Amino acid sequence: MNKHQFKQPALVLAIGAVLSTQTGLAAATTLSVEAVSDTFLTSYSLQANSNMSSYGAMMISAPVADPQQGISEVRTMENLVAYNTASIKSGFDSQYGAGNWHVTDVQLKWYTNFDIQGVPANNNQFNVPHAGYFGVSYFSNDSWFNPATAGVTGLSNSNLTWNSVYGNGGVYSNLFAGQQSTGTFYYPTGNANGTTDCVSQACAPRFWDLSLATGLVNDILAGDYLSFHGYAADNQVVYLINQLTKPGAHPQIFISAEAGPAAVPLPGAVWLFLSAFLSVLGFSKRAGAPGRLSV
């Protein structure tokens, strides 16, 4: 029977390196930026042709009415938020080297100062907060805002409305073509009552951890703009989100990255082999012969 000598510590380290790469154990760096544009679309007949930028807040809402504030019409609302990742790419390039990093996590941080279920905001353009599910998709068409006029105020194009997106022949009818889902999330409501000072106190901040859609990752690697579309995923969610014009409660994005190329998932057979091989290392050594395996 042939005998082969293995330097077991080195071998275990090598296998550990493979496992570390596959399970994301390496240290990651996280960078963030605020949004550059945000708005919402509303099907409300009195505002379906209106641009809803710079209102202080935007909303994701299932098709419901707001009788508490005198609105009997059922209306749906969706939000749009854009971020510029140029500075994030530059930061990762400086730390890891250009092209020598990969994205490991993307989170949206959104605030709300009207968070109590059943308690309406002070403006009847919004529906009444309610717990429920909403979706977020990534779309690569950034034509809905102009970076030169967005900036601090977050303004979108003045002709971006519900009807220009969803109406017959609307100029933005293809805006969401090819959008990729980045997750469905549960909004639980909370206890922010609208009087909170978002500068000195946090207005119900929540992180939404996105799945790494291909288009999203590619645009981060290129330092491009990122556009997200929020929409109701059930028939009851009503989620108010503060816009850039709300001081101290700006929409943000947090992106994490690690050095090196993205890991290629190992086939299941390889995992089985590694598992079996580690078992051999732990239980099949000959007594008195450390690191000596029978083959």
CSV table of C-alpha atoms in Angstrom, one decimal:
chain,number,residue,atom,x,y,z
A,1,MET,CA,0.0,0.0,0.0
A,2,ASN,CA,1.4,3.4,-1.0
A,3,LYS,CA,2.0,6.0,1.7
A,4,HIS,CA,1.9,9.8,1.0
A,5,GLN,CA,3.0,12.4,3.4
A,6,PHE,CA,0.8,15.6,3.7
A,7,LYS,CA,1.7,18.7,5.6
A,8,GLN,CA,-1.6,18.7,7.3
A,9,PRO,CA,-1.7,22.3,8.6
A,10,ALA,CA,-0.9,23.7,5.2
A,11,LEU,CA,-3.5,21.5,3.6
A,12,VAL,CA,-6.1,22.6,6.1
A,13,LEU,CA,-5.2,26.2,5.5
A,14,ALA,CA,-5.6,25.7,1.8
A,15,ILE,CA,-9.0,24.1,2.2
A,16,GLY,CA,-9.9,26.8,4.7
A,17,ALA,CA,-9.1,29.5,2.1
A,18,VAL,CA,-11.4,27.8,-0.4
A,19,LEU,CA,-14.2,27.6,2.2
A,20,SER,CA,-13.6,31.2,3.3
A,21,THR,CA,-13.9,32.4,-0.3
A,22,GLN,CA,-17.1,30.5,-0.8
A,23,THR,CA,-18.7,31.6,2.5
A,24,GLY,CA,-17.7,35.2,2.5
A,25,LEU,CA,-15.6,35.2,5.6
A,26,ALA,CA,-13.1,37.8,4.4
A,27,ALA,CA,-13.4,41.3,5.8
A,28,ALA,CA,-15.6,43.7,3.8
A,29,THR,CA,-15.7,47.4,3.5
A,30,THR,CA,-18.9,49.4,3.4
A,31,LEU,CA,-19.4,52.8,1.7
A,32,SER,CA,-22.6,54.8,1.4
A,33,VAL,CA,-24.1,57.8,-0.4
A,34,GLU,CA,-27.3,59.7,-0.3
A,35,ALA,CA,-29.8,59.6,-3.1
A,36,VAL,CA,-29.6,62.1,-5.9
A,37,SER,CA,-33.2,61.9,-7.0
A,38,ASP,CA,-36.5,60.6,-5.5
A,39,THR,CA,-40.1,60.9,-6.3
A,40,PHE,CA,-43.4,58.9,-6.4
A,41,LEU,CA,-46.1,58.1,-8.8
A,42,THR,CA,-49.8,58.3,-7.8
A,43,SER,CA,-52.8,57.1,-9.6
A,44,TYR,CA,-55.0,59.6,-7.8
A,45,SER,CA,-57.0,61.3,-10.6
A,46,LEU,CA,-56.2,64.8,-9.3
A,47,GLN,CA,-52.4,64.2,-9.3
A,48,ALA,CA,-51.9,61.5,-12.0
A,49,ASN,CA,-50.6,64.2,-14.3
A,50,SER,CA,-48.5,65.9,-11.6
A,51,ASN,CA,-44.8,65.5,-10.8
A,52,MET,CA,-44.4,64.5,-7.2
A,53,SER,CA,-40.8,65.5,-6.6
A,54,SER,CA,-39.8,67.6,-3.6
A,55,TYR,CA,-42.8,66.9,-1.5
A,56,GLY,CA,-40.9,65.9,1.6
A,57,ALA,CA,-42.0,62.4,1.4
A,58,MET,CA,-42.9,59.7,-1.1
A,59,MET,CA,-45.1,56.6,-0.8
A,60,ILE,CA,-45.5,52.9,-1.6
A,61,SER,CA,-49.1,52.1,-1.4
A,62,ALA,CA,-51.5,49.3,-2.3
A,63,PRO,CA,-54.7,50.4,-4.0
A,64,VAL,CA,-56.7,51.8,-1.1
A,65,ALA,CA,-58.7,54.9,-0.2
A,66,ASP,CA,-58.1,57.4,2.5
A,67,PRO,CA,-61.6,58.2,4.0
A,68,GLN,CA,-60.0,59.5,7.2
A,69,GLN,CA,-58.8,62.5,5.2
A,70,GLY,CA,-61.8,62.7,2.9
A,71,ILE,CA,-60.4,60.7,-0.1
A,72,SER,CA,-62.8,58.1,-1.2
A,73,GLU,CA,-61.0,57.3,-4.4
A,74,VAL,CA,-58.8,54.2,-4.4
A,75,ARG,CA,-55.3,55.1,-5.3
A,76,THR,CA,-52.0,53.3,-5.8
A,77,MET,CA,-48.6,54.8,-5.2
A,78,GLU,CA,-45.0,53.8,-6.2
A,79,ASN,CA,-41.7,55.4,-5.5
A,80,LEU,CA,-38.5,55.9,-7.5
A,81,VAL,CA,-35.1,56.6,-6.0
A,82,ALA,CA,-31.7,57.0,-7.7
A,83,TYR,CA,-28.1,57.0,-6.3
A,84,ASN,CA,-24.8,57.9,-7.9
A,85,THR,CA,-22.1,55.2,-7.2
A,86,ALA,CA,-19.2,57.1,-8.7
A,87,SER,CA,-17.7,57.9,-5.4
A,88,ILE,CA,-18.3,54.4,-4.1
A,89,LYS,CA,-16.5,52.9,-7.0
A,90,SER,CA,-13.6,55.4,-6.5
A,91,GLY,CA,-13.4,54.4,-2.8
A,92,PHE,CA,-13.2,50.7,-3.5
A,93,ASP,CA,-10.7,51.3,-6.3
A,94,SER,CA,-8.5,53.2,-3.9
A,95,GLN,CA,-8.7,50.6,-1.3
A,96,TYR,CA,-8.4,47.4,-3.4
A,97,GLY,CA,-7.2,48.5,-6.7
A,98,ALA,CA,-9.2,49.2,-9.9
A,99,GLY,CA,-11.1,46.1,-10.9
A,100,ASN,CA,-9.8,44.1,-7.9
A,101,TRP,CA,-13.0,44.0,-5.8
A,102,HIS,CA,-16.5,42.5,-5.9
A,103,VAL,CA,-19.8,43.5,-4.3
A,104,THR,CA,-21.0,41.5,-1.4
A,105,ASP,CA,-24.0,43.4,-0.1
A,106,VAL,CA,-26.3,46.2,-1.0
A,107,GLN,CA,-28.7,47.8,1.5
A,108,LEU,CA,-31.2,50.7,1.1
A,109,LYS,CA,-31.8,52.9,4.2
A,110,TRP,CA,-35.1,54.6,4.2
A,111,TYR,CA,-36.7,56.8,6.9
A,112,THR,CA,-40.3,57.7,7.7
A,113,ASN,CA,-41.7,60.2,10.2
A,114,PHE,CA,-45.3,58.9,9.9
A,115,ASP,CA,-45.1,55.2,10.9
A,116,ILE,CA,-48.0,54.4,13.1
A,117,GLN,CA,-50.6,52.1,11.6
A,118,GLY,CA,-53.9,53.8,11.1
A,119,VAL,CA,-52.6,57.3,11.8
A,120,PRO,CA,-52.6,59.4,8.7
A,121,ALA,CA,-49.9,61.9,7.7
A,122,ASN,CA,-50.7,65.6,7.8
A,123,ASN,CA,-51.2,65.7,4.0
A,124,ASN,CA,-54.1,64.0,2.3
A,125,GLN,CA,-52.0,63.3,-0.8
A,126,PHE,CA,-50.8,60.2,1.1
A,127,ASN,CA,-52.7,57.1,2.2
A,128,VAL,CA,-52.8,56.0,5.8
A,129,PRO,CA,-49.8,53.8,7.0
A,130,HIS,CA,-50.4,50.1,7.1
A,131,ALA,CA,-48.2,47.1,7.6
A,132,GLY,CA,-47.7,44.8,4.6
A,133,TYR,CA,-45.3,43.6,1.9
A,134,PHE,CA,-43.7,45.7,-0.8
A,135,GLY,CA,-41.2,44.9,-3.6
A,136,VAL,CA,-38.1,46.7,-4.8
A,137,SER,CA,-36.8,46.3,-8.4
A,138,TYR,CA,-33.7,47.6,-10.1
A,139,PHE,CA,-34.0,49.2,-13.5
A,140,SER,CA,-31.2,50.5,-15.6
A,141,ASN,CA,-33.1,53.4,-17.3
A,142,ASP,CA,-32.0,56.6,-15.6
A,143,SER,CA,-33.8,58.9,-18.0
A,144,TRP,CA,-36.4,59.9,-15.3
A,145,PHE,CA,-34.2,62.5,-13.7
A,146,ASN,CA,-31.5,64.9,-14.8
A,147,PRO,CA,-28.3,64.9,-12.6
A,148,ALA,CA,-27.9,68.6,-13.3
A,149,THR,CA,-31.2,69.5,-11.7
A,150,ALA,CA,-31.5,66.7,-9.1
A,151,GLY,CA,-28.8,67.0,-6.5
A,152,VAL,CA,-29.8,68.3,-3.1
A,153,THR,CA,-33.5,68.7,-3.9
A,154,GLY,CA,-33.7,65.3,-5.6
A,155,LEU,CA,-35.9,66.6,-8.4
A,156,SER,CA,-37.0,64.2,-11.1
A,157,ASN,CA,-38.0,65.4,-14.6
A,158,SER,CA,-41.0,67.6,-14.5
A,159,ASN,CA,-42.9,65.4,-17.0
A,160,LEU,CA,-42.5,62.2,-14.9
A,161,THR,CA,-46.0,61.4,-13.7
A,162,TRP,CA,-48.2,58.3,-13.2
A,163,ASN,CA,-49.8,58.9,-16.6
A,164,SER,CA,-46.5,59.4,-18.4
A,165,VAL,CA,-45.4,56.0,-17.1
A,166,TYR,CA,-48.6,54.0,-17.2
A,167,GLY,CA,-50.9,56.0,-19.5
A,168,ASN,CA,-51.4,55.1,-23.2
A,169,GLY,CA,-48.5,56.5,-25.2
A,170,GLY,CA,-46.8,57.9,-22.1
A,171,VAL,CA,-43.2,59.2,-22.7
A,172,TYR,CA,-41.9,56.9,-19.9
A,173,SER,CA,-43.9,53.8,-20.9
A,174,ASN,CA,-40.8,51.8,-21.2
A,175,LEU,CA,-39.1,53.1,-18.0
A,176,PHE,CA,-39.3,49.8,-16.1
A,177,ALA,CA,-38.6,47.5,-19.1
A,178,GLY,CA,-36.3,44.7,-18.0
A,179,GLN,CA,-36.3,45.6,-14.4
A,180,GLN,CA,-34.9,43.0,-12.0
A,181,SER,CA,-36.4,42.1,-8.7
A,182,THR,CA,-34.1,42.8,-5.7
A,183,GLY,CA,-36.5,41.4,-3.1
A,184,THR,CA,-39.9,41.5,-1.4
A,185,PHE,CA,-39.9,43.0,2.1
A,186,TYR,CA,-42.3,43.3,5.1
A,187,TYR,CA,-43.0,46.7,6.4
A,188,PRO,CA,-44.2,46.4,10.0
A,189,THR,CA,-45.1,50.0,10.8
A,190,GLY,CA,-43.8,51.6,14.1
A,191,ASN,CA,-44.2,54.5,16.4
A,192,ALA,CA,-43.0,57.6,14.6
A,193,ASN,CA,-45.8,60.1,14.8
A,194,GLY,CA,-44.7,62.9,12.4
A,195,THR,CA,-43.6,65.4,15.1
A,196,THR,CA,-40.1,63.8,15.4
A,197,ASP,CA,-37.2,66.2,14.5
A,198,CYS,CA,-35.3,64.1,12.0
A,199,VAL,CA,-32.2,66.2,12.4
A,200,SER,CA,-31.7,65.5,16.1
A,201,GLN,CA,-33.6,62.2,16.2
A,202,ALA,CA,-33.9,59.3,13.8
A,203,CYS,CA,-37.2,59.1,11.9
A,204,ALA,CA,-37.8,55.3,11.9
A,205,PRO,CA,-34.8,54.3,9.8
A,206,ARG,CA,-35.0,50.9,8.2
A,207,PHE,CA,-32.5,48.9,6.2
A,208,TRP,CA,-33.7,46.8,3.3
A,209,ASP,CA,-31.1,44.2,2.2
A,210,LEU,CA,-31.3,43.7,-1.5
A,211,SER,CA,-30.5,40.6,-3.6
A,212,LEU,CA,-27.6,41.2,-6.0
A,213,ALA,CA,-29.3,41.4,-9.3
A,214,THR,CA,-26.9,41.2,-12.2
A,215,GLY,CA,-27.6,44.6,-13.6
A,216,LEU,CA,-27.3,46.2,-10.2
A,217,VAL,CA,-23.9,44.7,-9.6
A,218,ASN,CA,-22.6,45.6,-13.0
A,219,ASP,CA,-23.6,49.2,-12.6
A,220,ILE,CA,-22.0,49.4,-9.2
A,221,LEU,CA,-18.7,48.0,-10.7
A,222,ALA,CA,-18.9,50.7,-13.4
A,223,GLY,CA,-19.7,53.5,-10.9
A,224,ASP,CA,-23.0,54.3,-12.7
A,225,TYR,CA,-26.3,55.6,-11.4
A,226,LEU,CA,-28.7,53.1,-9.7
A,227,SER,CA,-32.4,53.5,-10.1
A,228,PHE,CA,-34.9,51.6,-7.8
A,229,HIS,CA,-38.6,51.1,-8.1
A,230,GLY,CA,-40.7,50.4,-5.0
A,231,TYR,CA,-44.2,49.0,-5.3
A,232,ALA,CA,-46.9,47.3,-3.3
A,233,ALA,CA,-46.6,43.5,-3.1
A,234,ASP,CA,-50.0,42.9,-1.4
A,235,ASN,CA,-53.3,44.7,-1.1
A,236,GLN,CA,-52.8,46.5,2.2
A,237,VAL,CA,-49.2,47.9,2.5
A,238,VAL,CA,-48.9,51.7,2.9
A,239,TYR,CA,-45.4,52.9,3.5
A,240,LEU,CA,-44.4,56.6,3.7
A,241,ILE,CA,-40.7,57.3,3.0
A,242,ASN,CA,-38.9,60.6,3.5
A,243,GLN,CA,-37.5,62.3,0.5
A,244,LEU,CA,-34.3,64.3,0.2
A,245,THR,CA,-36.2,67.5,1.0
A,246,LYS,CA,-36.8,66.1,4.5
A,247,PRO,CA,-33.8,67.4,6.6
A,248,GLY,CA,-32.0,64.6,8.4
A,249,ALA,CA,-33.8,61.8,6.8
A,250,HIS,CA,-32.4,61.4,3.3
A,251,PRO,CA,-32.6,58.0,1.5
A,252,GLN,CA,-29.2,56.3,1.5
A,253,ILE,CA,-27.6,53.3,0.0
A,254,PHE,CA,-24.9,51.2,1.7
A,255,ILE,CA,-22.7,49.0,-0.5
A,256,SER,CA,-20.2,46.5,0.8
A,257,ALA,CA,-17.3,45.0,-1.1
A,258,GLU,CA,-14.3,42.7,-0.7
A,259,ALA,CA,-11.0,42.3,-2.5
A,260,GLY,CA,-10.6,40.0,-5.4
A,261,PRO,CA,-13.1,38.7,-8.0
A,262,ALA,CA,-16.5,37.4,-7.0
A,263,ALA,CA,-16.4,33.8,-6.0
A,264,VAL,CA,-17.7,31.2,-8.4
A,265,PRO,CA,-20.0,28.8,-6.5
A,266,LEU,CA,-18.6,25.4,-6.1
A,267,PRO,CA,-20.6,22.5,-7.5
A,268,GLY,CA,-22.4,20.3,-5.0
A,269,ALA,CA,-20.0,17.4,-5.8
A,270,VAL,CA,-17.0,19.5,-4.7
A,271,TRP,CA,-18.7,20.3,-1.4
A,272,LEU,CA,-19.3,16.6,-0.8
A,273,PHE,CA,-15.7,15.8,-1.6
A,274,LEU,CA,-14.4,18.5,0.8
A,275,SER,CA,-16.7,17.2,3.5
A,276,ALA,CA,-15.5,13.6,3.0
A,277,PHE,CA,-11.9,14.7,2.9
A,278,LEU,CA,-12.1,16.7,6.1
A,279,SER,CA,-13.6,13.6,7.8
A,280,VAL,CA,-10.6,11.6,6.6
A,281,LEU,CA,-8.3,14.2,8.1
A,282,GLY,CA,-10.1,14.0,11.4
A,283,PHE,CA,-10.7,10.3,11.9
A,284,SER,CA,-8.5,8.3,9.5
A,285,LYS,CA,-4.9,9.1,10.6
A,286,ARG,CA,-2.8,6.2,11.6
A,287,ALA,CA,-1.9,6.3,15.3
A,288,GLY,CA,1.5,7.7,16.0
A,289,ALA,CA,2.0,9.1,12.4
A,290,PRO,CA,0.6,12.7,12.4
A,291,GLY,CA,-0.1,13.8,8.9
A,292,ARG,CA,0.3,10.3,7.3
A,293,LEU,CA,-2.7,9.1,5.4
A,294,SER,CA,-3.2,5.7,3.8
A,295,VAL,CA,-4.2,5.8,0.2
